[in-house]
Amino acid sequence: MSQKKATIVNLAASNVSVSQFSAASGALVLEQFYVEEIAPGLTGDDEWLNAAIAALANLVNLHEIKGRVTVIAPAFLLLQKPLRVPQVERARQAQIVAFEAQNAIPYPLNEVMWDSQLMASDGVEAEVLLFALRTEIATRIATLVTSTGLRPMSIQAAPLLDSQAFRIHGGGSSAEEVLIVNVGARSTTLSFVGPGGVNIQTSANMGGNLLTQGVSDNTGQPFATSEAIKVGYFSGVLQLAENDPQVAILQANAQTFSRRLAQDINRRLINVRRGANGRQPARILVTGRGSQVPGLAEQLCETLRLPVEPFDPSAVITPGEGIAPEQLPRVRHQITEVIGEAARLVLPHPIGVNLIPRDIASQQAFDARKPRLLAAAALAAAAPFCVWLALASSEGWNSQQIAEVQNRQAELTARRLAIEETRKQAIELAAKCNELESVVLNRSNWPAFLGDLQARIGDCKNTWVEEMHVKYETLPPAPVPEGQTPPPPQVVTKVVLAVRFLYVDVPYDIKQYRATAEKAHLSRLLEAVRKSPYVGAVPENEISVTEVNTIRNPKATITLVIRKDKAL
């Protein structure tokens, strides 16, 4: 079975990762996973993108990664808009979405790359999620990724991938509503997944950086330093005394962050409940590195009054040879979107968009075909030379073949004549055989008639059949009154026998003896054949006797008219 493979570049807010997946027989295998952190606190998108591409280039050079890749763009770069459109045929729906996109996107459509994904439908209206990425940023991402030696084939939207990771995770029943909360560094994605479809919302500026900024504002330390203190303290790497003022600041800001995030989720959850479908999640699954903030799960459980569980889709991934046993648990909060994109290899109907500029996608596809095109051009250029070599080398071979053909021509001619003569004989024999076979197979009365005739001739001593012919005569139809349909013509079967007699004792007066013997032999013969159940009549006018070669064995010719019910 052929193996599917995919290389995925995840440009997250705080790190860059490169993953290589393969899928065979429905199983998803993580072959390689490389990740590099990005300096925290980068203010602008350009500054962040430059740092992300630098980290990607370092991974590519260090691990010698190459080939086609899918790039995952983070939520904070994307414009996300939900649309409700009529549930009509796909082509008509695409036209409606394109019209609605002009009003939903606050930029001219020629300045953005946009795509849409059908998320849910009630049979009357369809819920479509629209994603847009400024063409300038999409071009920069594709160009900078290409500069590292990789070939980006698509740019995927990160918010779509949590729900797809849940599909491959299989952690719920088909009738269960689940809310997936992915707390990132700069944003939080909420994915409502259930039998009615998927609803995705993104909380901008509601991520782990909000907690870091609060620590920075309260301690007066730079953002990068506050990030290091936050991560070190909450992960247990950094030990602080209980009376250290920073501990109180960290705990207070963690509580504030958890409370604000819970309130924002609760507000969005109320809006979803009040929606057309009235969705009500049965539980909450949390993922993302921001979900590790102490007390966040308890605050969500208390505020939303729903059970909260960690979401770990890496549990269904099979580690490849290049993955250490402890690596997957360590990066499980960073790999959710990556697994969602890799699920495309095994899911029958994956979701997703593609925000890569069309000209770059076409160029990448053309570049991927360049080696084959160059090989084809080289073969086309070498083809005439190969033909010339073949013609030059074939001249001597042709001469040798001509001489051999000429030498064998006479032998083949003689064999051909012999074959033709044999064929003529075979045709004649085949005709005879066909006649006999037709008599035996197609005329069921023939074997019985011949057996009966042989028995009756055998009873006449010194008498044998020399020749036998069959002829079919059509009798003229009887006259019918005018206006009536004449009956079909009747066919009479006649068997003409040439019978030889043997005169045993011939006296001196041969003429008188022959007349007596001939009459006796012929009478016995006629008496015998007239008793046959197959013979209807023996016409007297068709009986004749002739002498052949010698007077001792004259030949008599008689005609037997076969009965209609015993037709041959």
XYZ file of C-alpha atoms in Angstrom:
568
model
C 0.000 0.000 0.000
C 1.355 3.460 -0.889
C 2.433 5.676 2.041
C 1.273 9.290 2.383
C 3.648 11.884 3.847
C 3.414 15.530 4.880
C 5.800 18.142 6.230
C 4.138 20.882 8.315
C 5.623 24.225 9.398
C 3.751 25.771 12.346
C 4.435 29.481 12.772
C 3.096 29.922 16.305
C 3.263 33.113 18.318
C 6.006 31.893 20.672
C 7.714 29.109 18.710
C 8.277 27.585 15.281
C 8.055 23.847 14.684
C 8.645 21.548 11.727
C 6.851 18.179 11.775
C 7.085 15.267 9.392
C 4.146 12.837 9.356
C 3.377 9.689 7.430
C 0.176 7.686 7.167
C -0.168 4.042 6.197
C -3.200 1.779 6.706
C -5.085 4.562 8.484
C -2.412 5.150 11.168
C -0.785 8.566 11.664
C 2.947 8.358 12.437
C 5.081 11.282 13.638
C 8.447 10.735 11.969
C 10.245 13.924 13.102
C 9.418 16.954 15.259
C 11.716 19.940 15.639
C 10.844 23.111 17.564
C 12.618 26.382 18.325
C 11.416 29.158 20.610
C 10.955 32.770 19.497
C 11.994 35.664 21.673
C 8.913 36.853 23.633
C 7.481 40.344 23.584
C 7.917 41.113 19.879
C 5.647 44.074 19.279
C 5.003 44.168 15.537
C 3.942 41.479 13.055
C 6.970 42.190 10.861
C 9.336 41.796 13.800
C 7.651 38.545 14.796
C 7.692 37.203 11.225
C 11.405 37.922 10.806
C 12.171 36.123 14.080
C 9.955 33.175 13.091
C 11.627 32.795 9.698
C 15.069 33.018 11.317
C 14.096 30.200 13.690
C 12.731 28.191 10.738
C 15.921 28.694 8.726
C 17.949 27.492 11.699
C 15.837 24.303 11.930
C 16.066 23.686 8.180
C 19.844 24.073 8.115
C 20.415 22.122 11.316
C 18.273 19.129 10.365
C 18.633 19.323 6.550
C 14.891 19.595 5.913
C 13.676 20.038 2.344
C 10.711 19.466 0.079
C 7.119 20.662 -0.031
C 5.527 21.962 3.177
C 2.225 23.260 4.521
C 2.523 26.465 6.564
C 0.151 27.095 9.498
C -0.522 30.809 10.033
C -1.371 31.919 13.618
C -4.765 33.330 14.537
C -3.487 36.844 15.348
C -2.501 37.364 11.682
C -5.895 36.301 10.357
C -9.195 38.047 9.883
C -11.980 35.618 10.819
C -15.644 36.210 10.022
C -18.661 33.860 10.318
C -21.270 34.014 7.557
C -24.737 32.510 7.263
C -25.738 31.813 3.674
C -28.614 29.860 2.084
C -28.087 26.116 1.692
C -27.996 25.856 -2.118
C -25.876 24.005 -4.643
C -22.122 24.412 -4.205
C -21.488 26.676 -7.210
C -24.301 29.047 -6.250
C -23.193 29.053 -2.619
C -19.635 29.978 -3.648
C -21.005 33.009 -5.512
C -22.993 34.082 -2.445
C -19.947 33.715 -0.186
C -17.849 35.781 -2.605
C -20.483 38.528 -2.536
C -20.737 38.481 1.267
C -16.945 38.553 1.586
C -16.881 42.029 0.036
C -18.878 43.334 2.998
C -17.295 41.169 5.696
C -13.643 41.937 4.932
C -12.577 45.511 5.805
C -10.079 45.596 2.943
C -10.486 45.530 -0.829
C -10.581 41.908 -1.924
C -7.592 42.454 -4.207
C -5.503 43.297 -1.119
C -6.222 40.067 0.775
C -6.047 36.328 0.251
C -9.295 34.821 1.467
C -10.932 31.437 1.566
C -13.945 29.895 3.284
C -14.960 26.610 4.894
C -18.449 25.212 5.408
C -18.772 24.520 9.142
C -22.412 23.518 9.744
C -25.802 23.351 8.045
C -29.387 22.862 9.185
C -30.691 22.192 5.668
C -31.963 25.746 5.243
C -28.936 27.870 6.082
C -25.255 27.016 6.093
C -22.689 28.447 8.480
C -19.520 29.388 6.615
C -16.311 30.564 8.273
C -14.361 33.138 6.292
C -10.604 33.604 6.736
C -8.564 36.405 5.203
C -4.867 37.217 5.255
C -3.423 40.391 3.825
C -1.759 39.648 0.502
C 1.362 41.480 1.603
C 1.777 39.246 4.656
C 0.858 36.064 2.762
C 3.428 36.896 0.088
C 6.086 37.607 2.692
C 5.395 34.331 4.496
C 5.559 32.312 1.257
C 8.657 34.162 0.008
C 10.554 33.908 3.300
C 9.715 30.217 3.713
C 10.932 29.635 0.143
C 14.185 31.436 0.993
C 14.945 28.738 3.595
C 14.935 26.059 0.870
C 11.422 24.759 1.480
C 8.559 24.862 -1.034
C 5.330 26.150 0.582
C 2.294 24.672 -1.177
C -0.422 26.103 1.076
C -0.988 28.450 4.030
C -3.479 27.007 6.503
C -5.493 28.834 9.190
C -4.604 27.631 12.696
C -8.091 28.118 14.282
C -9.580 25.434 12.011
C -7.224 22.704 13.150
C -8.241 22.093 16.779
C -11.597 20.630 15.723
C -9.885 18.461 13.134
C -7.473 17.176 15.783
C -10.509 16.282 17.896
C -11.944 14.234 15.006
C -8.854 12.035 14.836
C -8.617 11.951 18.639
C -12.081 10.352 18.901
C -12.530 11.427 22.497
C -16.298 11.864 22.460
C -19.539 10.336 21.303
C -21.194 11.378 18.063
C -24.010 13.162 19.952
C -21.805 15.030 22.450
C -21.128 18.759 22.328
C -17.572 19.663 23.311
C -15.826 23.007 23.727
C -12.094 22.984 22.918
C -10.175 25.908 24.426
C -6.702 26.444 22.946
C -4.886 29.091 25.015
C -1.958 30.417 23.007
C 0.514 33.190 23.619
C -1.372 35.990 21.855
C -4.897 34.616 21.368
C -7.328 31.930 22.507
C -9.350 29.814 20.088
C -12.731 28.364 21.063
C -13.984 25.426 18.982
C -17.543 24.237 19.596
C -17.680 20.691 18.179
C -20.818 18.571 18.020
C -23.268 16.747 15.789
C -24.567 20.077 14.458
C -21.150 20.990 13.054
C -18.301 23.200 14.236
C -18.344 26.786 15.479
C -14.993 28.532 15.887
C -14.352 31.818 17.676
C -11.087 33.550 18.475
C -10.408 35.813 21.449
C -7.824 38.301 20.263
C -5.216 39.494 22.798
C -6.523 36.936 25.289
C -3.479 34.696 25.622
C -0.511 33.900 27.795
C 1.159 37.216 26.880
C -1.646 39.009 28.724
C -0.502 37.366 31.954
C 3.123 38.181 31.185
C 2.245 41.814 30.502
C 0.465 42.040 33.859
C 3.547 40.646 35.645
C 5.745 43.099 33.734
C 3.535 46.067 34.634
C 3.456 45.120 38.332
C 7.165 44.338 38.692
C 8.552 46.992 36.345
C 10.722 44.410 34.608
C 11.067 43.994 30.829
C 8.588 41.718 29.068
C 11.207 39.066 28.238
C 12.324 38.905 31.870
C 8.750 38.650 33.101
C 8.094 35.837 30.618
C 11.118 33.919 31.882
C 10.023 34.387 35.523
C 6.441 33.350 34.733
C 7.444 30.208 32.840
C 10.131 29.264 35.348
C 7.927 29.734 38.401
C 4.800 27.997 37.107
C 6.801 25.109 35.636
C 8.712 24.564 38.882
C 12.124 25.310 37.401
C 12.455 28.627 39.252
C 12.134 28.414 43.050
C 11.035 31.596 44.817
C 10.638 32.150 48.542
C 7.079 32.403 49.782
C 7.686 35.904 51.112
C 9.142 37.049 47.761
C 6.952 39.904 46.428
C 7.121 38.385 42.964
C 5.219 35.298 44.172
C 2.219 37.346 45.188
C 2.346 39.266 41.927
C 2.529 36.066 39.870
C -0.345 34.444 41.755
C -2.519 37.557 41.638
C -1.989 38.036 37.919
C -2.625 34.340 37.277
C -5.956 34.630 39.108
C -6.831 37.791 37.173
C -5.924 36.181 33.864
C -7.941 33.050 34.648
C -10.942 35.105 35.724
C -10.860 37.344 32.640
C -10.462 34.380 30.297
C -13.314 32.510 32.011
C -15.559 35.575 31.752
C -14.773 36.008 28.044
C -15.476 32.328 27.365
C -18.698 32.524 29.385
C -19.863 35.533 27.362
C -19.197 33.719 24.083
C -20.820 30.563 25.426
C -23.995 32.496 26.269
C -24.114 33.894 22.722
C -23.733 30.387 21.310
C -26.548 29.080 23.535
C -28.793 31.890 22.330
C -27.977 31.136 18.704
C -30.157 29.408 16.164
C -28.964 25.946 17.162
C -28.904 26.525 20.930
C -25.650 24.623 21.449
C -24.723 23.532 24.980
C -21.299 21.877 25.519
C -21.197 18.925 27.879
C -17.534 19.412 28.803
C -14.495 21.583 28.100
C -11.152 20.408 26.754
C -8.185 22.728 27.277
C -4.893 22.749 25.386
C -2.111 25.181 24.515
C 0.773 26.228 26.680
C -1.327 28.996 28.227
C -3.660 26.345 29.642
C -0.928 25.333 32.124
C -1.506 28.447 34.240
C -2.282 27.177 37.767
C -5.927 27.540 38.706
C -7.173 28.090 35.142
C -8.986 24.757 34.902
C -10.608 25.274 38.313
C -11.689 28.826 37.396
C -13.237 27.616 34.129
C -15.030 24.803 35.931
C -16.403 27.181 38.569
C -17.437 29.936 36.171
C -18.849 27.810 33.367
C -20.153 24.971 35.599
C -18.785 22.360 33.197
C -16.168 19.646 33.703
C -12.739 20.628 32.392
C -10.289 18.069 31.010
C -6.915 18.347 29.271
C -6.989 17.818 25.504
C -4.073 15.692 24.303
C -4.506 14.451 20.693
C -0.883 13.293 20.679
C -2.099 10.150 22.481
C -3.326 8.744 19.146
C -0.059 9.492 17.322
C 2.399 6.660 16.758
C 5.977 7.881 17.387
C 8.407 7.104 14.594
C 12.037 6.082 14.910
C 13.138 9.719 15.072
C 10.953 10.550 18.110
C 12.243 9.906 21.613
C 9.703 8.397 24.075
C 9.751 11.462 26.326
C 9.490 14.008 23.473
C 5.752 13.733 22.750
C 4.580 14.335 26.367
C 6.901 17.346 26.574
C 5.464 19.068 23.478
C 1.830 17.924 23.716
C 0.613 21.510 24.286
C 2.390 22.767 21.144
C 1.321 20.114 18.671
C -2.486 20.288 18.624
C -2.775 22.401 15.436
C -0.028 20.354 13.794
C -1.902 17.104 14.441
C -5.070 18.718 13.100
C -3.316 19.498 9.816
C -1.649 16.069 9.661
C -5.073 14.454 10.134
C -5.716 15.429 6.517
C -3.682 12.336 5.578
C -6.187 9.924 7.141
C -9.553 11.706 7.441
C -12.019 11.068 4.595
C -13.402 14.638 4.486
C -10.889 17.059 6.056
C -11.579 20.768 6.415
C -9.232 23.639 5.691
C -8.494 26.740 3.651
C -5.543 27.850 1.546
C -4.367 31.453 1.862
C -1.185 31.254 -0.203
C -1.057 33.742 -3.126
C -2.154 32.012 -6.312
C 0.879 33.106 -8.353
C 3.249 31.722 -5.722
C 1.301 28.459 -5.523
C 1.479 28.105 -9.312
C 5.202 28.850 -9.279
C 5.810 26.306 -6.521
C 3.841 23.679 -8.421
C 5.855 24.472 -11.557
C 9.146 24.309 -9.636
C 8.141 20.910 -8.291
C 7.743 19.700 -11.880
C 11.005 21.225 -13.100
C 13.194 18.128 -12.541
C 10.796 15.983 -14.519
C 10.502 18.619 -17.239
C 14.295 18.902 -17.477
C 14.626 15.139 -17.650
C 11.989 15.019 -20.375
C 13.764 17.778 -22.318
C 17.084 15.944 -22.040
C 15.499 12.752 -23.289
C 13.840 14.613 -26.150
C 17.177 16.198 -27.107
C 18.961 12.844 -26.989
C 16.262 11.027 -28.931
C 17.585 11.902 -32.463
C 21.099 10.789 -31.513
C 19.736 7.499 -30.225
C 17.804 7.037 -33.461
C 20.963 7.709 -35.504
C 22.917 5.164 -33.470
C 20.141 2.648 -33.881
C 20.026 3.163 -37.668
C 23.801 2.921 -38.013
C 24.039 -0.277 -36.021
C 21.025 -1.808 -37.728
C 22.464 -1.575 -41.279
C 24.771 -4.568 -40.881
C 22.121 -6.496 -39.044
C 19.638 -5.805 -41.834
C 22.091 -7.078 -44.456
C 22.619 -10.266 -42.510
C 18.890 -10.746 -42.128
C 18.321 -10.208 -45.863
C 20.854 -12.932 -46.713
C 19.262 -15.317 -44.259
C 15.808 -14.602 -45.642
C 16.986 -15.239 -49.187
C 18.582 -18.539 -48.147
C 15.388 -19.729 -46.570
C 13.070 -18.436 -49.275
C 13.372 -21.553 -51.456
C 12.780 -23.834 -48.499
C 9.758 -21.858 -47.409
C 8.374 -21.848 -50.966
C 8.562 -25.647 -51.176
C 6.922 -25.955 -47.780
C 4.222 -23.520 -48.817
C 3.388 -25.574 -51.904
C 3.273 -28.751 -49.812
C 1.023 -27.032 -47.303
C -1.321 -25.833 -50.048
C -1.574 -29.349 -51.496
C -2.220 -30.779 -48.056
C -4.795 -28.069 -47.436
C -6.689 -29.025 -50.610
C -6.765 -32.646 -49.548
C -7.810 -31.694 -46.074
C -10.651 -29.559 -47.449
C -11.927 -32.477 -49.502
C -11.722 -34.833 -46.526
C -13.341 -32.237 -44.312
C -16.242 -31.963 -46.745
C -16.734 -35.718 -46.624
C -16.463 -35.740 -42.873
C -18.935 -32.885 -42.613
C -21.402 -34.818 -44.704
C -21.049 -37.874 -42.515
C -21.124 -35.807 -39.351
C -24.244 -34.026 -40.553
C -25.854 -37.376 -41.217
C -24.938 -38.749 -37.799
C -25.474 -35.671 -35.627
C -28.146 -33.623 -37.329
C -30.413 -36.379 -38.628
C -31.464 -38.568 -35.763
C -33.186 -41.128 -38.055
C -30.109 -41.769 -40.152
C -28.359 -44.227 -37.807
C -31.546 -46.245 -37.364
C -32.300 -46.194 -41.089
C -28.789 -47.267 -42.042
C -28.835 -50.044 -39.476
C -32.219 -51.285 -40.678
C -31.094 -51.108 -44.319
C -27.874 -52.974 -43.568
C -29.796 -55.733 -41.786
C -32.255 -56.171 -44.655
C -29.583 -56.169 -47.345
C -27.591 -58.627 -45.264
C -30.522 -61.074 -45.291
C -30.328 -61.186 -49.094
C -27.421 -63.500 -49.854
C -24.802 -62.456 -52.400
C -26.150 -58.885 -52.398
C -24.422 -55.677 -51.292
C -24.828 -51.906 -51.623
C -22.216 -50.318 -53.797
C -23.436 -46.667 -53.795
C -26.060 -44.620 -51.977
C -27.286 -41.135 -52.793
C -29.864 -38.933 -51.117
C -31.958 -36.395 -52.978
C -34.758 -34.110 -51.906
C -37.584 -33.379 -54.330
C -40.175 -30.671 -53.879
C -43.646 -31.734 -54.943
C -45.786 -29.182 -56.792
C -48.497 -27.702 -54.530
C -52.058 -28.891 -54.994
C -54.448 -26.364 -56.530
C -56.498 -24.339 -54.045
C -59.570 -22.157 -54.487
C -58.918 -18.522 -55.309
C -58.359 -16.338 -52.276
C -56.966 -19.103 -50.080
C -53.322 -19.346 -49.070
C -51.615 -22.253 -50.829
C -50.099 -24.812 -48.484
C -46.338 -24.891 -48.080
C -44.499 -27.067 -50.607
C -43.844 -30.654 -49.576
C -40.353 -32.096 -49.719
C -39.905 -35.803 -50.425
C -36.701 -37.570 -49.406
C -35.466 -40.236 -51.817
C -32.555 -42.640 -51.268
C -31.049 -44.050 -54.481
C -29.281 -47.398 -53.942
C -26.861 -49.035 -56.384
C -26.938 -52.747 -55.446
C -24.684 -55.476 -56.819
C -25.662 -59.171 -57.183
C -23.298 -62.122 -57.386
C -24.254 -65.141 -59.531
C -22.555 -68.126 -57.922
C -23.121 -70.852 -60.541
C -23.362 -69.770 -64.136
C -24.421 -72.577 -66.531
C -23.703 -72.799 -70.237
C -26.962 -71.070 -71.129
C -26.076 -67.834 -69.295
C -28.837 -65.747 -70.797
C -31.640 -67.915 -69.492
C -29.936 -68.293 -66.094
C -29.276 -64.579 -65.749
C -32.879 -63.660 -66.369
C -34.081 -66.115 -63.750
C -31.400 -65.224 -61.172
C -31.787 -61.517 -61.730
C -35.514 -61.694 -61.191
C -35.098 -63.789 -58.036
C -32.404 -61.498 -56.537
C -34.317 -58.332 -57.369
C -37.575 -59.733 -55.941
C -35.914 -60.666 -52.655
C -34.319 -57.233 -52.459
C -37.548 -55.338 -53.166
C -39.488 -57.494 -50.732
C -36.934 -56.822 -48.027
C -36.710 -53.027 -48.434
C -40.464 -52.542 -48.825
C -40.912 -54.028 -45.340
C -38.661 -51.324 -43.861
C -40.560 -48.934 -41.541
C -38.674 -46.066 -43.190
C -39.627 -46.858 -46.791
C -42.936 -45.591 -48.058
C -42.615 -46.735 -51.652
C -40.226 -48.134 -54.268
C -41.219 -46.677 -57.682
C -41.153 -49.346 -60.397
C -40.163 -46.833 -63.065
C -36.961 -46.052 -61.180
C -35.689 -49.642 -61.065
C -32.971 -50.600 -63.525
C -30.354 -53.392 -63.905
C -27.061 -53.007 -65.758
C -24.049 -55.262 -66.275
C -20.797 -53.942 -64.935
C -17.426 -55.468 -65.923
C -18.756 -59.044 -65.854
C -22.009 -60.897 -66.138
C -21.490 -62.531 -62.732
C -22.234 -59.379 -60.717
C -24.723 -57.065 -62.406
C -25.756 -53.759 -60.702
C -29.334 -52.840 -59.912
C -30.459 -49.292 -59.145
C -33.559 -48.733 -57.024
C -35.112 -45.639 -55.436
C -36.551 -45.664 -51.939
C -39.143 -43.027 -51.052
C -38.798 -42.308 -47.325
C -41.933 -41.956 -45.241
C -42.775 -38.440 -44.031
C -42.952 -39.478 -40.381
C -39.461 -41.020 -40.702
C -37.935 -38.114 -42.605
C -34.170 -38.121 -42.789
